[in-house]
CSV table of C-alpha atoms in Angstrom, one decimal:
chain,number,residue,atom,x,y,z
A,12,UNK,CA,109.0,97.3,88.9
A,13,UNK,CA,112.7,97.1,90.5
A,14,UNK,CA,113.5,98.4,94.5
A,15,UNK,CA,116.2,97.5,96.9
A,16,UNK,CA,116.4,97.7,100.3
A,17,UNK,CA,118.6,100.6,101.9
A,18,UNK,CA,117.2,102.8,105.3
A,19,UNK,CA,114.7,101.1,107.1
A,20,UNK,CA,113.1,102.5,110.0
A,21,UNK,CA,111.6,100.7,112.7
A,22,UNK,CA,108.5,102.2,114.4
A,23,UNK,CA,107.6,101.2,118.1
A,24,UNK,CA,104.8,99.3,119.3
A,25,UNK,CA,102.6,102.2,120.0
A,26,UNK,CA,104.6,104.9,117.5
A,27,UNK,CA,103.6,106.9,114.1
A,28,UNK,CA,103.7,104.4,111.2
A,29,UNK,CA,107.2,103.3,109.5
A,30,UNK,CA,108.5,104.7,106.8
A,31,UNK,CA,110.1,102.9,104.3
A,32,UNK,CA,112.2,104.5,101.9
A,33,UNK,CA,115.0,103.1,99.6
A,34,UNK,CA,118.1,104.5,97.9
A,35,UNK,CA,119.2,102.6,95.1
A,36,UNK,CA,115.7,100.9,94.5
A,37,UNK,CA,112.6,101.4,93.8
A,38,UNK,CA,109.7,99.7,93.6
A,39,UNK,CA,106.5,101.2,91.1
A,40,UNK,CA,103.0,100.6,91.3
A,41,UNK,CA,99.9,102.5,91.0
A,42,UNK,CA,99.2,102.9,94.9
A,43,UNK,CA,100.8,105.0,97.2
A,44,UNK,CA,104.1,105.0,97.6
A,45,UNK,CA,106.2,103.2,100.1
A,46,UNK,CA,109.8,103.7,101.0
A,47,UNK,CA,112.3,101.5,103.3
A,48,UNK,CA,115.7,102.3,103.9
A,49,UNK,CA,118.1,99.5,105.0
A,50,UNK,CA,118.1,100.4,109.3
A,51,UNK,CA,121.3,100.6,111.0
A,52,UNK,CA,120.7,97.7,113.5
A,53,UNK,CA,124.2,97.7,114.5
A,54,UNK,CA,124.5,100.7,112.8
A,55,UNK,CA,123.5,101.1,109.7
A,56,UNK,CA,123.1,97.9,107.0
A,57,UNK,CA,121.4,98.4,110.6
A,58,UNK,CA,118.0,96.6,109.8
A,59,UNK,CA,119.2,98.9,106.5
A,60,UNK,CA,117.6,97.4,103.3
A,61,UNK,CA,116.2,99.9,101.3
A,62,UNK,CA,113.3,98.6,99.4
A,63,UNK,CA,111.6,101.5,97.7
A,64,UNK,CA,108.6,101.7,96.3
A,65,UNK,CA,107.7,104.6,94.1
A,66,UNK,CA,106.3,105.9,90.9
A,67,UNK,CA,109.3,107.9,90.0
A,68,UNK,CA,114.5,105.0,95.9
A,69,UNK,CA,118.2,102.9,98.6
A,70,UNK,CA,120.1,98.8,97.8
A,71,UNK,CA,121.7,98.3,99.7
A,72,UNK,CA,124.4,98.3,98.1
A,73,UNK,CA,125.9,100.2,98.8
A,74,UNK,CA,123.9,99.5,97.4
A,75,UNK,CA,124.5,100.9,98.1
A,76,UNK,CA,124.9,96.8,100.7
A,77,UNK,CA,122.8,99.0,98.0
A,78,UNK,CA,115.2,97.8,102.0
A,79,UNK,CA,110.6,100.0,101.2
A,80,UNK,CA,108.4,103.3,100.0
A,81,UNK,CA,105.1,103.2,98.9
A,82,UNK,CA,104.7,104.0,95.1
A,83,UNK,CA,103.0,107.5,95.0
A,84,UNK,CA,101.3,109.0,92.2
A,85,UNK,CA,102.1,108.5,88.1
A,86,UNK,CA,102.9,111.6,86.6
A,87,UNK,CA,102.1,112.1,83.1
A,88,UNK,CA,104.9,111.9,80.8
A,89,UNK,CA,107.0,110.0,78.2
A,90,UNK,CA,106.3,105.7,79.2
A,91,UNK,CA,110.2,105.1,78.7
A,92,UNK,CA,111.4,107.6,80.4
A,93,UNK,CA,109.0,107.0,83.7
A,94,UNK,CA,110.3,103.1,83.1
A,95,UNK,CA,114.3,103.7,83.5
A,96,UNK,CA,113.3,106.3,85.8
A,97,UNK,CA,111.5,103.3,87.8
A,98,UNK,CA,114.0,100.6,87.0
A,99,UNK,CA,117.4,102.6,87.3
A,100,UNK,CA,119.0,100.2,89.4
A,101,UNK,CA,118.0,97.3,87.3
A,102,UNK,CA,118.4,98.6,84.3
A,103,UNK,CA,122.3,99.9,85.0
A,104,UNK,CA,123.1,96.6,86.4
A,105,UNK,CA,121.9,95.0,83.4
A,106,UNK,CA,123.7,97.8,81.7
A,107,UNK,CA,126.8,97.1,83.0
A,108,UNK,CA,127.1,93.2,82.5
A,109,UNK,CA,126.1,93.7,79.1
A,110,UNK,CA,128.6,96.3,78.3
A,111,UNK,CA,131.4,94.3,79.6
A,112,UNK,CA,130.5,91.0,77.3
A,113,UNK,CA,130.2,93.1,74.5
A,114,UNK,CA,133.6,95.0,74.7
A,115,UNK,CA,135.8,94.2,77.5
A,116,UNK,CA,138.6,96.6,76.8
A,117,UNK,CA,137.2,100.1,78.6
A,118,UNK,CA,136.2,98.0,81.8
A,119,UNK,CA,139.5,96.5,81.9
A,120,UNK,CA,141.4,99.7,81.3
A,121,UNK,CA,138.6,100.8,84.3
A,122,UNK,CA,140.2,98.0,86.6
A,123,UNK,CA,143.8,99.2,86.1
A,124,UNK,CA,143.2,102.4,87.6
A,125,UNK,CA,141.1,100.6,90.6
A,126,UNK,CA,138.3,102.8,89.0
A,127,UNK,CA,135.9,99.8,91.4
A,128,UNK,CA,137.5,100.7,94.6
A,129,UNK,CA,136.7,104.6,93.9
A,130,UNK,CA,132.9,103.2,93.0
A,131,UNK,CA,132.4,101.4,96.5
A,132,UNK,CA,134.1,104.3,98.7
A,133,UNK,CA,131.6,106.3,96.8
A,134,UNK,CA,128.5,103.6,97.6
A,135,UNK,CA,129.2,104.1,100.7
A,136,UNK,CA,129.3,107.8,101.1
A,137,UNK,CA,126.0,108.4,99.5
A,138,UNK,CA,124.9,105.8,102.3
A,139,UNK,CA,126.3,108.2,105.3
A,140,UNK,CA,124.8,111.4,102.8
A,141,UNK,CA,121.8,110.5,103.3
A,142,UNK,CA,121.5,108.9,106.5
A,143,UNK,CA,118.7,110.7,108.6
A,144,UNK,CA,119.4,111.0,112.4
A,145,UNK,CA,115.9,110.7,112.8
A,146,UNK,CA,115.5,107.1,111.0
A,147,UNK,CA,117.9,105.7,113.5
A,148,UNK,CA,115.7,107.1,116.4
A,149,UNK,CA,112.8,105.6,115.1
A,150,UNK,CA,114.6,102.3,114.7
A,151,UNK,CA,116.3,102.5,118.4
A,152,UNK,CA,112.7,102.8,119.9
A,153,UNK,CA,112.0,99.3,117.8
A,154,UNK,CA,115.1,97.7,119.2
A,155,UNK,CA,113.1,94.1,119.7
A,156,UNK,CA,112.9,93.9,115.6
A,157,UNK,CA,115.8,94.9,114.9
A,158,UNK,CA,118.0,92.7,117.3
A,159,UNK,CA,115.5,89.8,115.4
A,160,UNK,CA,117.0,91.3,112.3
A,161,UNK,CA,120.3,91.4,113.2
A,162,UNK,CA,120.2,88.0,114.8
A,163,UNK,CA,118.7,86.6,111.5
A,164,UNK,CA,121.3,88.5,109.4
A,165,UNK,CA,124.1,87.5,111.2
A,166,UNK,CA,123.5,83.6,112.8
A,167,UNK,CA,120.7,82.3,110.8
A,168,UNK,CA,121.0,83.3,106.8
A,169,UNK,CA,125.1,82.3,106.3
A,170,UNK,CA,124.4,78.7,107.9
A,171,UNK,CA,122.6,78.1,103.9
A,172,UNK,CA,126.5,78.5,102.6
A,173,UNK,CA,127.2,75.1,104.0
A,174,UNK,CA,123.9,74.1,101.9
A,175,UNK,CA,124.7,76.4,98.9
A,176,UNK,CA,128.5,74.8,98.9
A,177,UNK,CA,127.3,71.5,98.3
A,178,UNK,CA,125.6,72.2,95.0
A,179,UNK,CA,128.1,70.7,91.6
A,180,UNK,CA,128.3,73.9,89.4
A,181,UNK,CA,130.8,74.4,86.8
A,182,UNK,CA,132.7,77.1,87.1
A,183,UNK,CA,132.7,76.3,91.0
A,184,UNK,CA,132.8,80.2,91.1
A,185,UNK,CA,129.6,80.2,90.6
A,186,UNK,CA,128.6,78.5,93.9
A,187,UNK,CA,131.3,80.2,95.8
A,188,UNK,CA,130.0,83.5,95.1
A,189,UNK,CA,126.2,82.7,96.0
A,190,UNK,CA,127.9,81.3,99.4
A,191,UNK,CA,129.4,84.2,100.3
A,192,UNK,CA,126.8,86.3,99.4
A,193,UNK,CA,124.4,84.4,101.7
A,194,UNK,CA,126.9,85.7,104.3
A,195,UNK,CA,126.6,89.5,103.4
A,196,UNK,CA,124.8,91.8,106.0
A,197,UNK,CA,121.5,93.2,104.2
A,198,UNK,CA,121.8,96.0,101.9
A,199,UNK,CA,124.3,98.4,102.9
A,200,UNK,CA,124.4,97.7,106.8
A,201,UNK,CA,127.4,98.2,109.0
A,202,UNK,CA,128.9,97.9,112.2
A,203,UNK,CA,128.1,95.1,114.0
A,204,UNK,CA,126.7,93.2,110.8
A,205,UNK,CA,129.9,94.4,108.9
A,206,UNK,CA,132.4,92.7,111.2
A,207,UNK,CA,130.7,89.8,111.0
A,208,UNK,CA,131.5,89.2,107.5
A,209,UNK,CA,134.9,88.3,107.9
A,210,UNK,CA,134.4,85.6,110.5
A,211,UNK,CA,131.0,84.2,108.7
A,212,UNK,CA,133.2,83.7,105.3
A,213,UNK,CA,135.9,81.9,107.6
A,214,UNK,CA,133.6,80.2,109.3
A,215,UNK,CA,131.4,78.6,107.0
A,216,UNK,CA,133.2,78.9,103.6
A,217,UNK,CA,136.6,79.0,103.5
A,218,UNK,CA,136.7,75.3,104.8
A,219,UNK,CA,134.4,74.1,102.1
A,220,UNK,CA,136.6,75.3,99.1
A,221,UNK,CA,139.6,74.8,100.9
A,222,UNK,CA,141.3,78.5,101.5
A,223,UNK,CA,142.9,80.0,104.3
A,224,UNK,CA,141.0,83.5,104.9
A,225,UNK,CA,143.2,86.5,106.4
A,226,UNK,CA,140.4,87.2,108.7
A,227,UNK,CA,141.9,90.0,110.1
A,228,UNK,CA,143.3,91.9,107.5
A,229,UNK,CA,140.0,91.4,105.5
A,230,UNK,CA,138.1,92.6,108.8
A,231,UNK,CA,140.4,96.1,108.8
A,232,UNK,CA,140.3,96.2,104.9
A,233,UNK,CA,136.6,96.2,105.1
A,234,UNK,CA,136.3,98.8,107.9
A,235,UNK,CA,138.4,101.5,105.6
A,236,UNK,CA,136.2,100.9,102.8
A,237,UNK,CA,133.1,100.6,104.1
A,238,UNK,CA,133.0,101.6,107.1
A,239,UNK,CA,135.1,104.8,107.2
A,240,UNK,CA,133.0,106.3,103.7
A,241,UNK,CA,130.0,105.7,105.7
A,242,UNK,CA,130.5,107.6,109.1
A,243,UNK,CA,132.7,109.9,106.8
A,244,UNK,CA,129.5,110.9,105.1
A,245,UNK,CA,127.7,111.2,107.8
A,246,UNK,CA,129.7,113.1,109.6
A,247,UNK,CA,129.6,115.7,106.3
A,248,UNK,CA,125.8,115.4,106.6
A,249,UNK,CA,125.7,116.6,110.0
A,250,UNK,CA,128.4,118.9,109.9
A,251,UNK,CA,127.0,121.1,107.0
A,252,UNK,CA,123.2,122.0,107.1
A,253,UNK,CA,122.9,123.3,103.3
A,254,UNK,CA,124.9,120.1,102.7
A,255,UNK,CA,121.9,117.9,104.4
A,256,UNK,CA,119.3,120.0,103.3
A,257,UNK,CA,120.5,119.5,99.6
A,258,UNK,CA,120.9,115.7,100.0
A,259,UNK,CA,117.2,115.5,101.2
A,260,UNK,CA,115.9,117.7,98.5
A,261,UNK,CA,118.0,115.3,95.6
A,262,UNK,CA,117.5,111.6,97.1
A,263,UNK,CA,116.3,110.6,93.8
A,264,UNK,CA,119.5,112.1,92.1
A,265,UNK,CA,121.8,110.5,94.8
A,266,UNK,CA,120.0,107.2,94.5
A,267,UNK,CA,120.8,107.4,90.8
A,268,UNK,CA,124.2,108.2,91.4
A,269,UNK,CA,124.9,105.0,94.0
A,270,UNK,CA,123.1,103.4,91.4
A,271,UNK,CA,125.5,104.1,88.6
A,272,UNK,CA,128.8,103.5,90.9
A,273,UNK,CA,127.4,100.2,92.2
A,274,UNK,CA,126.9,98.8,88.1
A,275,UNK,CA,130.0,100.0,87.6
A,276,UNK,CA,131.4,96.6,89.6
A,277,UNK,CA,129.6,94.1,87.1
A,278,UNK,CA,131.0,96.4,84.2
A,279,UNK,CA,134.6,96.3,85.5
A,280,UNK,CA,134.4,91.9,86.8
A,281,UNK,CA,133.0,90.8,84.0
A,282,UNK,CA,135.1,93.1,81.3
A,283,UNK,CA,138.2,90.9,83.3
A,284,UNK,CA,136.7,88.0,83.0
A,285,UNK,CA,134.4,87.9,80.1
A,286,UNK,CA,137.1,85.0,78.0
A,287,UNK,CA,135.7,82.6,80.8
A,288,UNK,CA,131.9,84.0,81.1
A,289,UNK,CA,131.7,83.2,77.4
A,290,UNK,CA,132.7,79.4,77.8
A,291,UNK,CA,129.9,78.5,80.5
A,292,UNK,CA,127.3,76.7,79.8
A,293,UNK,CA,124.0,78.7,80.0
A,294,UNK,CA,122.3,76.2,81.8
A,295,UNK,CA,124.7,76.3,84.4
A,296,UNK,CA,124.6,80.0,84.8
A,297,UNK,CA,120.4,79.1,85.1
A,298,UNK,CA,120.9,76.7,88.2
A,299,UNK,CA,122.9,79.1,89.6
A,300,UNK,CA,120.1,81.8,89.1
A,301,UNK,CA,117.9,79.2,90.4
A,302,UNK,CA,119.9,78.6,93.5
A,303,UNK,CA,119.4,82.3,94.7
A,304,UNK,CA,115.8,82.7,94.1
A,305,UNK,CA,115.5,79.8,96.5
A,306,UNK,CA,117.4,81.1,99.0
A,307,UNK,CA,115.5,84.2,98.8
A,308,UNK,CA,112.3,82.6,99.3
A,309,UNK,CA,113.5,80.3,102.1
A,310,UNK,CA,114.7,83.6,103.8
A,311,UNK,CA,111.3,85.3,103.5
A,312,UNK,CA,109.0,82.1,104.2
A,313,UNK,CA,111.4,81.6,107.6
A,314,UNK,CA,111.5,85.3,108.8
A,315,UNK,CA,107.6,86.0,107.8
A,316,UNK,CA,107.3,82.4,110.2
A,317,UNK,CA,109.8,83.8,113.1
A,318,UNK,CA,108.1,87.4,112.7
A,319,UNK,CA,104.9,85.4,113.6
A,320,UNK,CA,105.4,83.6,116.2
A,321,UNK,CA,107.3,86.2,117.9
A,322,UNK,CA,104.3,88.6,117.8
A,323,UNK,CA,102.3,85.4,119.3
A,324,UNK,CA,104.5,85.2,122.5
A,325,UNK,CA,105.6,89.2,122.8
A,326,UNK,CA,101.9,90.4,123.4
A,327,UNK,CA,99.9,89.4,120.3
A,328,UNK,CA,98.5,92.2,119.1
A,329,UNK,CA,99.9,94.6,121.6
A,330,UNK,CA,103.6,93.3,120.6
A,331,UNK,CA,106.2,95.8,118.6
A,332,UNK,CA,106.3,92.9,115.9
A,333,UNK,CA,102.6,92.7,115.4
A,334,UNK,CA,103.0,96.3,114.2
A,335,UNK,CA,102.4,96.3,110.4
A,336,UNK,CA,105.0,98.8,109.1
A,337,UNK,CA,107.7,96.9,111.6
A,338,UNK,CA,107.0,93.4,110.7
A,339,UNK,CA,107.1,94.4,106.8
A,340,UNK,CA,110.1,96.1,107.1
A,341,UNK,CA,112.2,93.6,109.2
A,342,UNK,CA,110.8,90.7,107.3
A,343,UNK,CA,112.3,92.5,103.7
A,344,UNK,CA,115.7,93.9,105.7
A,345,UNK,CA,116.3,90.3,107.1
A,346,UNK,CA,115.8,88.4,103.6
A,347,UNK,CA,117.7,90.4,101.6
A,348,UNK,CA,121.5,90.2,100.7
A,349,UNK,CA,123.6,92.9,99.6
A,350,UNK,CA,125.8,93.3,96.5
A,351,UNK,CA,127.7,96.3,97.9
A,352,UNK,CA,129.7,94.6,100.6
A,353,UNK,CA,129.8,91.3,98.3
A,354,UNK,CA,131.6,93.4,95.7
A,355,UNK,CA,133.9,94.5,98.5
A,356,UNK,CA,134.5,91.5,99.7
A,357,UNK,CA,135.5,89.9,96.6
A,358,UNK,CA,138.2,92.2,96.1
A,359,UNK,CA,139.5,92.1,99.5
A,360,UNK,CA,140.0,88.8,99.1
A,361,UNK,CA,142.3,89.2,95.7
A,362,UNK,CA,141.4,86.0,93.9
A,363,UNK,CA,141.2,83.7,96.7
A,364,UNK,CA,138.1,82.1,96.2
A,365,UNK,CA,138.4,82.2,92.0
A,366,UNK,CA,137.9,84.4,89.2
A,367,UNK,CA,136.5,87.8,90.5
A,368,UNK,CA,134.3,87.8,87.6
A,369,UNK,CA,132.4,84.4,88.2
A,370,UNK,CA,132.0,85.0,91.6
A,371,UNK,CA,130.3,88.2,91.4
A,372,UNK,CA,127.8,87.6,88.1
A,373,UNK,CA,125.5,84.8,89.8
A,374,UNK,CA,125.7,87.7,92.8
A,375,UNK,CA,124.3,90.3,90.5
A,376,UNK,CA,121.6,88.3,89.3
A,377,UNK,CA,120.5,87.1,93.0
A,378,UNK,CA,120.3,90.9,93.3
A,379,UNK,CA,117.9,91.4,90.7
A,380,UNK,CA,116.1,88.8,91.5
A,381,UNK,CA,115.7,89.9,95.3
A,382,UNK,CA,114.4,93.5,93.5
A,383,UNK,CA,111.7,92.0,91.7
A,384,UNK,CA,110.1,89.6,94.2
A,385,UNK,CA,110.3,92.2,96.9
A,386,UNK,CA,108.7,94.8,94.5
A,387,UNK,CA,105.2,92.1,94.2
A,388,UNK,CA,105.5,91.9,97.5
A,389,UNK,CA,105.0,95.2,98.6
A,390,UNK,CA,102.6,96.2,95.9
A,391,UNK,CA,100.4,93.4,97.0
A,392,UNK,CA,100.9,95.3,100.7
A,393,UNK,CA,99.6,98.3,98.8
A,394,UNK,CA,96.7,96.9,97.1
A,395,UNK,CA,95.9,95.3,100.4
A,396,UNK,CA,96.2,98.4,102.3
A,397,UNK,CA,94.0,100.2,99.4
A,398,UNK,CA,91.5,97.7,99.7
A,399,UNK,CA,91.0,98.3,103.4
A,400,UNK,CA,90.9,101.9,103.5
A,401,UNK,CA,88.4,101.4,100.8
A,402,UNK,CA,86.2,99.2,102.9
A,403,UNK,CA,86.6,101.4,105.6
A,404,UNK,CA,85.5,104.7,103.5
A,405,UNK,CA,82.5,102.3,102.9
């Protein structure tokens, strides 16, 4: 079961149920099927975290910063190809790392031509493709969750740098990179989350490893290659009907496609820097594994507690957050951390913080590890959820 965070939508206290639908994840069960897209809070990786839950999404990312659906029905049919077709993302990271220890020569010939630049501007276009006007409505009338979202996002997950930064790793890439990516928005979110990054890496990071970071130029580097491919795809989505109507009708396909763009990033860093991946120590690259499946699990045990007690004071049962489909949805969006706008990052900063390929590979597998723990998670929503309805039919 694999999934990633990538549109979420936010339903109001006393609106229709949310739907959560994902790009370049998916998660697979036997249930129903739920989707989450990451919501554009800001704007878009908004609470945007695209967990998707399906039998067959958004990442997020972007992505692409790849949030959930429910898993709908199994269709009959060859058992490997319904398992890539549920594991793409997974399977294509995995893919890509693997390809690039093996022989490093096509991904570094890929690099040369800035083949990973063209993969991210493309992340990020399939994010404003298949943006749904109506999915930002629905997470406007929910504002109360997702400023919680944002807030947690933005000014409560990068203070765990300082923590992460204190770990002894060697290569101290290793640590760096699972700093900063405790400093990315979730899943493919921008705006207000985006231009955070640049000050949250200054902040809290480039003290601890003892660089100075061009804030600024990182900040306008980020908006043309993020930013810009997002409201550029938008833009094409609302400016051509067929264009939006074909989109809608091929989400799987484009999901795949982000999918594929977004592995080609582990394919490309760790082709460059595969001489040095090949002299760690594996239990090094472990702890460092470790280390982000921690910091996942903080982030989930302290949003699901915040989501809580914010229902308890807002109106208890009344209150937006004590909405199921809301609190489910915010508490995956404001856990998760995307590999999208890490990647970006990385190269933005040109070597700053270390060897692009060291800093990135612990990244890739916090990602994976974020898609499987959120994919129990919501099928143990659905076989709750089946469970009640059963009782009810009863």
């Amino acid at each position: 079961m694999a999934g990633t965070l990538q549109t979420l939508i936010l339903s109001p206290a006393t609106s229709a149920t949310v739907r959560l639908r994902p790009r370049n994840a998916r998660f697979s069960s036997h249930g129903d099927r739920l989707s989450v897209r990451p919501v554009n809070i800001g704007p878009h990786r908004s609470i945007s975290p695209p967990v998707r839950a399906s039998g067959a999404s958004p990442g997020q990312v972007g992505g692409n910063d790849y949030a959930p659906k429910i898993p709908g029905k199994v269709k009959a049919g060859n058992p490997f190809s319904k398992f890539v077709a549920d594991n793409f993302l997974p399977l294509a990271l995995i893919g890509g790392v693997a390809l690039g220890l093996a022989n490093p020569t096509p991904g570094c010939l890929a690099d040369r031509y800035y083949l990973s630049k063209f993969s991210t501007f493309g992340i990020f276009i399939i994010s404003g493709l298949t943006l749904r006007s109506g999915e930002i409505g629905a997470a406007a009338e929910a504002w109360p969750v997702g400023m919680f979202g944002l807030g947690s996002i933005l000014l409560f997950s990068p203070y765990f740098s300082k923590l992460i930064l204190q770990i002894q790793l060697q290569p101290q890439e290793f640590v760096t990179g699972l700093a900063l990516f405790s400093c990315m928005p979730t899943t493919l979110s921008s705006g207000v989350a985006l231009t955070q990054v640049p000050f949250s890496i200054s902040k809290f990071i480039a003290d601890g490893v003892g660089v100075t970071v061009p804030t600024k130029q990182l900040f306008k580097s980020l908006v043309l290659t993020l930013l810009i491919p997002l409201i550029l795809g938008k833009i094409l989505r609302e400016s051509f009907r067929g264009l939006a109507d074909f989109v809608d009708n091929n989400r799987k396909l484009f999901s795949r496609i982000s999918a594929v763009f977004l592995s080609l990033v582990p394919w490309i860093q760790v082709s460059r820097s595969r001489s040095l991946l090949l002299m760690v120590q594996p239990a090094m690259f472990l702890v460092a594994i470790g280390t982000g499946t921690v910091l996942h699990l903080i982030l989930l045990a302290s949003n699901a507690f915040a989501i809580q007690c914010l229902s308890t004071v807002t109106g208890g049962s009344q209150s937006v957050f004590a909405k199921k489909e809301n609190a489910n949805a915010a508490l995956l969006v404001a856990s998760q951390k995307t590999l999208p706008v890490l990647v970006a990052v990385v190269e933005q900063l040109g070597g700053a913080f270390g060897e692009s390929g060291l800093l990135v590979l612990p990244c890739v597998a916090a990602h994976l590890i974020q898609i499987i723990m959120d994919s129990f998670l919501v099928n143990f929503w659905l076989r709750k959820d089946a469970a009640s309805d059963s009782l009810k039919v009863a």
